[in-house]
Amino acid sequence: LLPSDNMCSGNHLALFLGHRESGYQGSYTDWDGPLQQEILDLVKRYTREDNVEMQEDNCGIPTFNVTVDGGARMAAAIASQPEFAEIREAFKREPNMIGDPDALDTQLIRLTNGRLIAKAGAGGVRWVANTKTGEGLFIAAGNPSAEHADLALI
């Protein structure tokens, strides 16, 4: 599937491949499975939060509830930590894979030449990472509409 076919297709593909490459049994969507537990441990590490709850996104994979401060710490890690360099470069190189060409995230990446990278998520959340300063921003608009997260960012 192309991102235009399903906005979660990239998530599913990455999870499926990670699950297969690790030799795990069962489904990559299994909340108690080793892949999701590994991801949960990473979320806890980079948000510096111990009480991270999982809930199902509308596409069948777990999402992780974090505080606004924790989300900002995660965005700052994406902006600055060496282990995320490949991800930062992918955002810069292929902003149209993040959202459609007119999406705020895509435009932000393109207009700043990748200095700012961003991704909207379910439930009106968005993170922004400043790749030059290492700062992170996390917005929880309190409304599932992406437009509210857009307005909060602007």
mmCIF file with all atom_site columns, C-alpha atoms in Angstrom:
data_model
loop_
_atom_site.group_PDB
_atom_site.id
_atom_site.type_symbol
_atom_site.label_atom_id
_atom_site.label_alt_id
_atom_site.label_comp_id
_atom_site.label_asym_id
_atom_site.label_entity_id
_atom_site.label_seq_id
_atom_site.pdbx_PDB_ins_code
_atom_site.Cartn_x
_atom_site.Cartn_y
_atom_site.Cartn_z
_atom_site.occupancy
_atom_site.B_iso_or_equiv
_atom_site.pdbx_formal_charge
_atom_site.auth_seq_id
_atom_site.auth_comp_id
_atom_site.auth_asym_id
_atom_site.auth_atom_id
_atom_site.pdbx_PDB_model_num
ATOM 1   C CA . LEU A 1 1   ? 0.000  0.000   0.000  1.00 0.00 ? 1   LEU A CA 1
ATOM 2   C CA . LEU A 1 2   ? 1.068  3.532   -0.636 1.00 0.00 ? 2   LEU A CA 1
ATOM 3   C CA . PRO A 1 3   ? 0.736  6.142   2.120  1.00 0.00 ? 3   PRO A CA 1
ATOM 4   C CA . SER A 1 4   ? -2.075 7.674   0.080  1.00 0.00 ? 4   SER A CA 1
ATOM 5   C CA . ASP A 1 5   ? -3.963 4.363   0.266  1.00 0.00 ? 5   ASP A CA 1
ATOM 6   C CA . ASN A 1 6   ? -3.798 4.051   4.055  1.00 0.00 ? 6   ASN A CA 1
ATOM 7   C CA . MET A 1 7   ? -2.097 6.472   6.402  1.00 0.00 ? 7   MET A CA 1
ATOM 8   C CA . CYS A 1 8   ? -1.023 3.592   8.664  1.00 0.00 ? 8   CYS A CA 1
ATOM 9   C CA . SER A 1 9   ? 0.474  1.378   5.957  1.00 0.00 ? 9   SER A CA 1
ATOM 10  C CA . GLY A 1 10  ? 4.022  2.442   6.799  1.00 0.00 ? 10  GLY A CA 1
ATOM 11  C CA . ASN A 1 11  ? 3.506  1.657   10.488 1.00 0.00 ? 11  ASN A CA 1
ATOM 12  C CA . HIS A 1 12  ? 2.175  -1.793  9.687  1.00 0.00 ? 12  HIS A CA 1
ATOM 13  C CA . LEU A 1 13  ? 4.980  -2.546  7.235  1.00 0.00 ? 13  LEU A CA 1
ATOM 14  C CA . ALA A 1 14  ? 7.710  -1.437  9.656  1.00 0.00 ? 14  ALA A CA 1
ATOM 15  C CA . LEU A 1 15  ? 6.192  -3.440  12.505 1.00 0.00 ? 15  LEU A CA 1
ATOM 16  C CA . PHE A 1 16  ? 5.705  -6.515  10.336 1.00 0.00 ? 16  PHE A CA 1
ATOM 17  C CA . LEU A 1 17  ? 9.284  -6.414  9.040  1.00 0.00 ? 17  LEU A CA 1
ATOM 18  C CA . GLY A 1 18  ? 10.735 -5.758  12.494 1.00 0.00 ? 18  GLY A CA 1
ATOM 19  C CA . HIS A 1 19  ? 8.740  -8.665  13.891 1.00 0.00 ? 19  HIS A CA 1
ATOM 20  C CA . ARG A 1 20  ? 9.846  -11.003 11.112 1.00 0.00 ? 20  ARG A CA 1
ATOM 21  C CA . GLU A 1 21  ? 13.504 -9.937  11.203 1.00 0.00 ? 21  GLU A CA 1
ATOM 22  C CA . SER A 1 22  ? 13.622 -10.501 14.959 1.00 0.00 ? 22  SER A CA 1
ATOM 23  C CA . GLY A 1 23  ? 12.283 -14.036 14.518 1.00 0.00 ? 23  GLY A CA 1
ATOM 24  C CA . TYR A 1 24  ? 9.369  -13.422 16.859 1.00 0.00 ? 24  TYR A CA 1
ATOM 25  C CA . GLN A 1 25  ? 6.374  -15.746 16.900 1.00 0.00 ? 25  GLN A CA 1
ATOM 26  C CA . GLY A 1 26  ? 2.741  -14.618 16.833 1.00 0.00 ? 26  GLY A CA 1
ATOM 27  C CA . SER A 1 27  ? 1.447  -11.329 15.474 1.00 0.00 ? 27  SER A CA 1
ATOM 28  C CA . TYR A 1 28  ? 3.244  -8.005  15.320 1.00 0.00 ? 28  TYR A CA 1
ATOM 29  C CA . THR A 1 29  ? 0.054  -6.409  16.685 1.00 0.00 ? 29  THR A CA 1
ATOM 30  C CA . ASP A 1 30  ? -0.012 -8.556  19.855 1.00 0.00 ? 30  ASP A CA 1
ATOM 31  C CA . TRP A 1 31  ? 0.195  -6.137  22.792 1.00 0.00 ? 31  TRP A CA 1
ATOM 32  C CA . ASP A 1 32  ? 1.873  -8.710  25.008 1.00 0.00 ? 32  ASP A CA 1
ATOM 33  C CA . GLY A 1 33  ? 4.200  -9.913  22.255 1.00 0.00 ? 33  GLY A CA 1
ATOM 34  C CA . PRO A 1 34  ? 7.935  -9.277  22.303 1.00 0.00 ? 34  PRO A CA 1
ATOM 35  C CA . LEU A 1 35  ? 7.933  -6.587  19.593 1.00 0.00 ? 35  LEU A CA 1
ATOM 36  C CA . GLN A 1 36  ? 5.312  -4.399  21.255 1.00 0.00 ? 36  GLN A CA 1
ATOM 37  C CA . GLN A 1 37  ? 7.014  -4.856  24.635 1.00 0.00 ? 37  GLN A CA 1
ATOM 38  C CA . GLU A 1 38  ? 10.321 -3.797  23.066 1.00 0.00 ? 38  GLU A CA 1
ATOM 39  C CA . ILE A 1 39  ? 8.649  -0.694  21.635 1.00 0.00 ? 39  ILE A CA 1
ATOM 40  C CA . LEU A 1 40  ? 7.012  0.045   24.989 1.00 0.00 ? 40  LEU A CA 1
ATOM 41  C CA . ASP A 1 41  ? 10.439 -0.130  26.659 1.00 0.00 ? 41  ASP A CA 1
ATOM 42  C CA . LEU A 1 42  ? 11.838 2.339   24.087 1.00 0.00 ? 42  LEU A CA 1
ATOM 43  C CA . VAL A 1 43  ? 8.914  4.719   24.585 1.00 0.00 ? 43  VAL A CA 1
ATOM 44  C CA . LYS A 1 44  ? 9.490  4.611   28.352 1.00 0.00 ? 44  LYS A CA 1
ATOM 45  C CA . ARG A 1 45  ? 13.228 5.190   27.857 1.00 0.00 ? 45  ARG A CA 1
ATOM 46  C CA . TYR A 1 46  ? 12.948 8.225   25.576 1.00 0.00 ? 46  TYR A CA 1
ATOM 47  C CA . THR A 1 47  ? 9.961  9.829   27.295 1.00 0.00 ? 47  THR A CA 1
ATOM 48  C CA . ARG A 1 48  ? 11.481 9.096   30.718 1.00 0.00 ? 48  ARG A CA 1
ATOM 49  C CA . GLU A 1 49  ? 8.064  7.935   31.907 1.00 0.00 ? 49  GLU A CA 1
ATOM 50  C CA . ASP A 1 50  ? 7.302  4.681   33.676 1.00 0.00 ? 50  ASP A CA 1
ATOM 51  C CA . ASN A 1 51  ? 3.497  4.730   33.489 1.00 0.00 ? 51  ASN A CA 1
ATOM 52  C CA . VAL A 1 52  ? 2.930  4.518   29.738 1.00 0.00 ? 52  VAL A CA 1
ATOM 53  C CA . GLU A 1 53  ? -0.410 2.997   28.801 1.00 0.00 ? 53  GLU A CA 1
ATOM 54  C CA . MET A 1 54  ? -1.165 1.292   25.520 1.00 0.00 ? 54  MET A CA 1
ATOM 55  C CA . GLN A 1 55  ? -4.411 1.690   23.621 1.00 0.00 ? 55  GLN A CA 1
ATOM 56  C CA . GLU A 1 56  ? -5.544 0.596   20.202 1.00 0.00 ? 56  GLU A CA 1
ATOM 57  C CA . ASP A 1 57  ? -5.378 2.992   17.320 1.00 0.00 ? 57  ASP A CA 1
ATOM 58  C CA . ASN A 1 58  ? -8.137 2.804   14.721 1.00 0.00 ? 58  ASN A CA 1
ATOM 59  C CA . CYS A 1 59  ? -5.922 0.633   12.523 1.00 0.00 ? 59  CYS A CA 1
ATOM 60  C CA . GLY A 1 60  ? -5.333 -2.244  14.930 1.00 0.00 ? 60  GLY A CA 1
ATOM 61  C CA . ILE A 1 61  ? -1.884 -1.453  16.287 1.00 0.00 ? 61  ILE A CA 1
ATOM 62  C CA . PRO A 1 62  ? -1.108 -0.207  19.783 1.00 0.00 ? 62  PRO A CA 1
ATOM 63  C CA . THR A 1 63  ? -0.409 3.430   20.474 1.00 0.00 ? 63  THR A CA 1
ATOM 64  C CA . PHE A 1 64  ? 1.217  4.733   23.613 1.00 0.00 ? 64  PHE A CA 1
ATOM 65  C CA . ASN A 1 65  ? -0.260 7.382   25.879 1.00 0.00 ? 65  ASN A CA 1
ATOM 66  C CA . VAL A 1 66  ? 2.411  9.736   27.164 1.00 0.00 ? 66  VAL A CA 1
ATOM 67  C CA . THR A 1 67  ? 2.319  13.138  28.827 1.00 0.00 ? 67  THR A CA 1
ATOM 68  C CA . VAL A 1 68  ? 2.978  16.304  26.848 1.00 0.00 ? 68  VAL A CA 1
ATOM 69  C CA . ASP A 1 69  ? 6.352  16.622  28.613 1.00 0.00 ? 69  ASP A CA 1
ATOM 70  C CA . GLY A 1 70  ? 7.201  13.010  27.801 1.00 0.00 ? 70  GLY A CA 1
ATOM 71  C CA . GLY A 1 71  ? 6.240  13.500  24.156 1.00 0.00 ? 71  GLY A CA 1
ATOM 72  C CA . ALA A 1 72  ? 8.474  16.592  23.997 1.00 0.00 ? 72  ALA A CA 1
ATOM 73  C CA . ARG A 1 73  ? 11.370 14.586  25.457 1.00 0.00 ? 73  ARG A CA 1
ATOM 74  C CA . MET A 1 74  ? 10.789 11.917  22.810 1.00 0.00 ? 74  MET A CA 1
ATOM 75  C CA . ALA A 1 75  ? 10.753 14.562  20.051 1.00 0.00 ? 75  ALA A CA 1
ATOM 76  C CA . ALA A 1 76  ? 13.982 16.056  21.437 1.00 0.00 ? 76  ALA A CA 1
ATOM 77  C CA . ALA A 1 77  ? 15.586 12.602  21.342 1.00 0.00 ? 77  ALA A CA 1
ATOM 78  C CA . ILE A 1 78  ? 14.505 12.186  17.723 1.00 0.00 ? 78  ILE A CA 1
ATOM 79  C CA . ALA A 1 79  ? 16.009 15.603  17.000 1.00 0.00 ? 79  ALA A CA 1
ATOM 80  C CA . SER A 1 80  ? 19.358 14.964  18.639 1.00 0.00 ? 80  SER A CA 1
ATOM 81  C CA . GLN A 1 81  ? 20.236 11.360  19.450 1.00 0.00 ? 81  GLN A CA 1
ATOM 82  C CA . PRO A 1 82  ? 22.585 9.498   17.074 1.00 0.00 ? 82  PRO A CA 1
ATOM 83  C CA . GLU A 1 83  ? 20.348 6.414   17.015 1.00 0.00 ? 83  GLU A CA 1
ATOM 84  C CA . PHE A 1 84  ? 17.667 8.500   15.270 1.00 0.00 ? 84  PHE A CA 1
ATOM 85  C CA . ALA A 1 85  ? 19.952 9.945   12.546 1.00 0.00 ? 85  ALA A CA 1
ATOM 86  C CA . GLU A 1 86  ? 18.577 7.620   9.877  1.00 0.00 ? 86  GLU A CA 1
ATOM 87  C CA . ILE A 1 87  ? 15.017 8.611   10.744 1.00 0.00 ? 87  ILE A CA 1
ATOM 88  C CA . ARG A 1 88  ? 15.863 12.332  10.606 1.00 0.00 ? 88  ARG A CA 1
ATOM 89  C CA . GLU A 1 89  ? 17.452 11.867  7.198  1.00 0.00 ? 89  GLU A CA 1
ATOM 90  C CA . ALA A 1 90  ? 14.430 9.944   5.909  1.00 0.00 ? 90  ALA A CA 1
ATOM 91  C CA . PHE A 1 91  ? 12.124 12.786  6.980  1.00 0.00 ? 91  PHE A CA 1
ATOM 92  C CA . LYS A 1 92  ? 14.343 15.326  5.208  1.00 0.00 ? 92  LYS A CA 1
ATOM 93  C CA . ARG A 1 93  ? 14.804 13.223  2.087  1.00 0.00 ? 93  ARG A CA 1
ATOM 94  C CA . GLU A 1 94  ? 11.169 12.131  1.619  1.00 0.00 ? 94  GLU A CA 1
ATOM 95  C CA . PRO A 1 95  ? 8.772  14.620  3.246  1.00 0.00 ? 95  PRO A CA 1
ATOM 96  C CA . ASN A 1 96  ? 5.928  13.434  1.001  1.00 0.00 ? 96  ASN A CA 1
ATOM 97  C CA . MET A 1 97  ? 6.093  10.054  2.746  1.00 0.00 ? 97  MET A CA 1
ATOM 98  C CA . ILE A 1 98  ? 5.181  11.773  6.029  1.00 0.00 ? 98  ILE A CA 1
ATOM 99  C CA . GLY A 1 99  ? 1.931  13.233  4.746  1.00 0.00 ? 99  GLY A CA 1
ATOM 100 C CA . ASP A 1 100 ? 0.364  14.368  1.532  1.00 0.00 ? 100 ASP A CA 1
ATOM 101 C CA . PRO A 1 101 ? 2.140  17.266  -0.233 1.00 0.00 ? 101 PRO A CA 1
ATOM 102 C CA . ASP A 1 102 ? -0.225 19.858  1.264  1.00 0.00 ? 102 ASP A CA 1
ATOM 103 C CA . ALA A 1 103 ? -0.082 18.539  4.835  1.00 0.00 ? 103 ALA A CA 1
ATOM 104 C CA . LEU A 1 104 ? 1.364  20.901  7.428  1.00 0.00 ? 104 LEU A CA 1
ATOM 105 C CA . ASP A 1 105 ? 4.042  18.382  8.461  1.00 0.00 ? 105 ASP A CA 1
ATOM 106 C CA . THR A 1 106 ? 5.212  17.931  4.881  1.00 0.00 ? 106 THR A CA 1
ATOM 107 C CA . GLN A 1 107 ? 5.276  21.672  4.260  1.00 0.00 ? 107 GLN A CA 1
ATOM 108 C CA . LEU A 1 108 ? 7.123  22.360  7.520  1.00 0.00 ? 108 LEU A CA 1
ATOM 109 C CA . ILE A 1 109 ? 9.838  19.851  6.629  1.00 0.00 ? 109 ILE A CA 1
ATOM 110 C CA . ARG A 1 110 ? 10.149 21.187  3.094  1.00 0.00 ? 110 ARG A CA 1
ATOM 111 C CA . LEU A 1 111 ? 10.097 24.902  3.982  1.00 0.00 ? 111 LEU A CA 1
ATOM 112 C CA . THR A 1 112 ? 12.763 24.517  6.687  1.00 0.00 ? 112 THR A CA 1
ATOM 113 C CA . ASN A 1 113 ? 14.923 22.194  4.563  1.00 0.00 ? 113 ASN A CA 1
ATOM 114 C CA . GLY A 1 114 ? 14.547 19.553  7.256  1.00 0.00 ? 114 GLY A CA 1
ATOM 115 C CA . ARG A 1 115 ? 15.585 21.759  10.173 1.00 0.00 ? 115 ARG A CA 1
ATOM 116 C CA . LEU A 1 116 ? 12.125 21.046  11.585 1.00 0.00 ? 116 LEU A CA 1
ATOM 117 C CA . ILE A 1 117 ? 10.630 17.593  11.187 1.00 0.00 ? 117 ILE A CA 1
ATOM 118 C CA . ALA A 1 118 ? 7.115  16.824  12.348 1.00 0.00 ? 118 ALA A CA 1
ATOM 119 C CA . LYS A 1 119 ? 4.463  14.144  12.386 1.00 0.00 ? 119 LYS A CA 1
ATOM 120 C CA . ALA A 1 120 ? 0.788  14.348  13.244 1.00 0.00 ? 120 ALA A CA 1
ATOM 121 C CA . GLY A 1 121 ? -0.773 11.374  14.956 1.00 0.00 ? 121 GLY A CA 1
ATOM 122 C CA . ALA A 1 122 ? -4.136 10.060  15.973 1.00 0.00 ? 122 ALA A CA 1
ATOM 123 C CA . GLY A 1 123 ? -6.252 11.983  18.424 1.00 0.00 ? 123 GLY A CA 1
ATOM 124 C CA . GLY A 1 124 ? -5.010 15.450  17.509 1.00 0.00 ? 124 GLY A CA 1
ATOM 125 C CA . VAL A 1 125 ? -1.401 14.992  18.586 1.00 0.00 ? 125 VAL A CA 1
ATOM 126 C CA . ARG A 1 126 ? 1.726  16.148  16.796 1.00 0.00 ? 126 ARG A CA 1
ATOM 127 C CA . TRP A 1 127 ? 5.409  16.177  17.585 1.00 0.00 ? 127 TRP A CA 1
ATOM 128 C CA . VAL A 1 128 ? 7.979  18.572  16.125 1.00 0.00 ? 128 VAL A CA 1
ATOM 129 C CA . ALA A 1 129 ? 11.743 18.134  16.372 1.00 0.00 ? 129 ALA A CA 1
ATOM 130 C CA . ASN A 1 130 ? 14.273 20.903  15.731 1.00 0.00 ? 130 ASN A CA 1
ATOM 131 C CA . THR A 1 131 ? 17.244 19.055  14.239 1.00 0.00 ? 131 THR A CA 1
ATOM 132 C CA . LYS A 1 132 ? 19.583 22.033  14.717 1.00 0.00 ? 132 LYS A CA 1
ATOM 133 C CA . THR A 1 133 ? 18.906 22.811  18.379 1.00 0.00 ? 133 THR A CA 1
ATOM 134 C CA . GLY A 1 134 ? 17.810 19.348  19.539 1.00 0.00 ? 134 GLY A CA 1
ATOM 135 C CA . GLU A 1 135 ? 14.571 20.734  20.966 1.00 0.00 ? 135 GLU A CA 1
ATOM 136 C CA . GLY A 1 136 ? 11.274 18.886  20.859 1.00 0.00 ? 136 GLY A CA 1
ATOM 137 C CA . LEU A 1 137 ? 7.654  19.991  20.955 1.00 0.00 ? 137 LEU A CA 1
ATOM 138 C CA . PHE A 1 138 ? 4.627  17.783  21.564 1.00 0.00 ? 138 PHE A CA 1
ATOM 139 C CA . ILE A 1 139 ? 1.095  19.041  21.025 1.00 0.00 ? 139 ILE A CA 1
ATOM 140 C CA . ALA A 1 140 ? -2.014 17.324  22.317 1.00 0.00 ? 140 ALA A CA 1
ATOM 141 C CA . ALA A 1 141 ? -4.865 19.358  20.860 1.00 0.00 ? 141 ALA A CA 1
ATOM 142 C CA . GLY A 1 142 ? -7.522 17.563  22.911 1.00 0.00 ? 142 GLY A CA 1
ATOM 143 C CA . ASN A 1 143 ? -9.563 16.931  19.788 1.00 0.00 ? 143 ASN A CA 1
ATOM 144 C CA . PRO A 1 144 ? -9.160 14.034  17.349 1.00 0.00 ? 144 PRO A CA 1
ATOM 145 C CA . SER A 1 145 ? -9.138 16.440  14.415 1.00 0.00 ? 145 SER A CA 1
ATOM 146 C CA . ALA A 1 146 ? -5.764 17.040  12.767 1.00 0.00 ? 146 ALA A CA 1
ATOM 147 C CA . GLU A 1 147 ? -6.883 20.595  12.037 1.00 0.00 ? 147 GLU A CA 1
ATOM 148 C CA . HIS A 1 148 ? -6.841 21.385  15.749 1.00 0.00 ? 148 HIS A CA 1
ATOM 149 C CA . ALA A 1 149 ? -3.242 20.153  16.040 1.00 0.00 ? 149 ALA A CA 1
ATOM 150 C CA . ASP A 1 150 ? -2.402 22.286  12.989 1.00 0.00 ? 150 ASP A CA 1
ATOM 151 C CA . LEU A 1 151 ? -3.866 25.377  14.618 1.00 0.00 ? 151 LEU A CA 1
ATOM 152 C CA . ALA A 1 152 ? -2.107 24.660  17.916 1.00 0.00 ? 152 ALA A CA 1
ATOM 153 C CA . LEU A 1 153 ? 1.237  24.433  16.098 1.00 0.00 ? 153 LEU A CA 1
ATOM 154 C CA . ILE A 1 154 ? 0.724  27.598  14.102 1.00 0.00 ? 154 ILE A CA 1
#
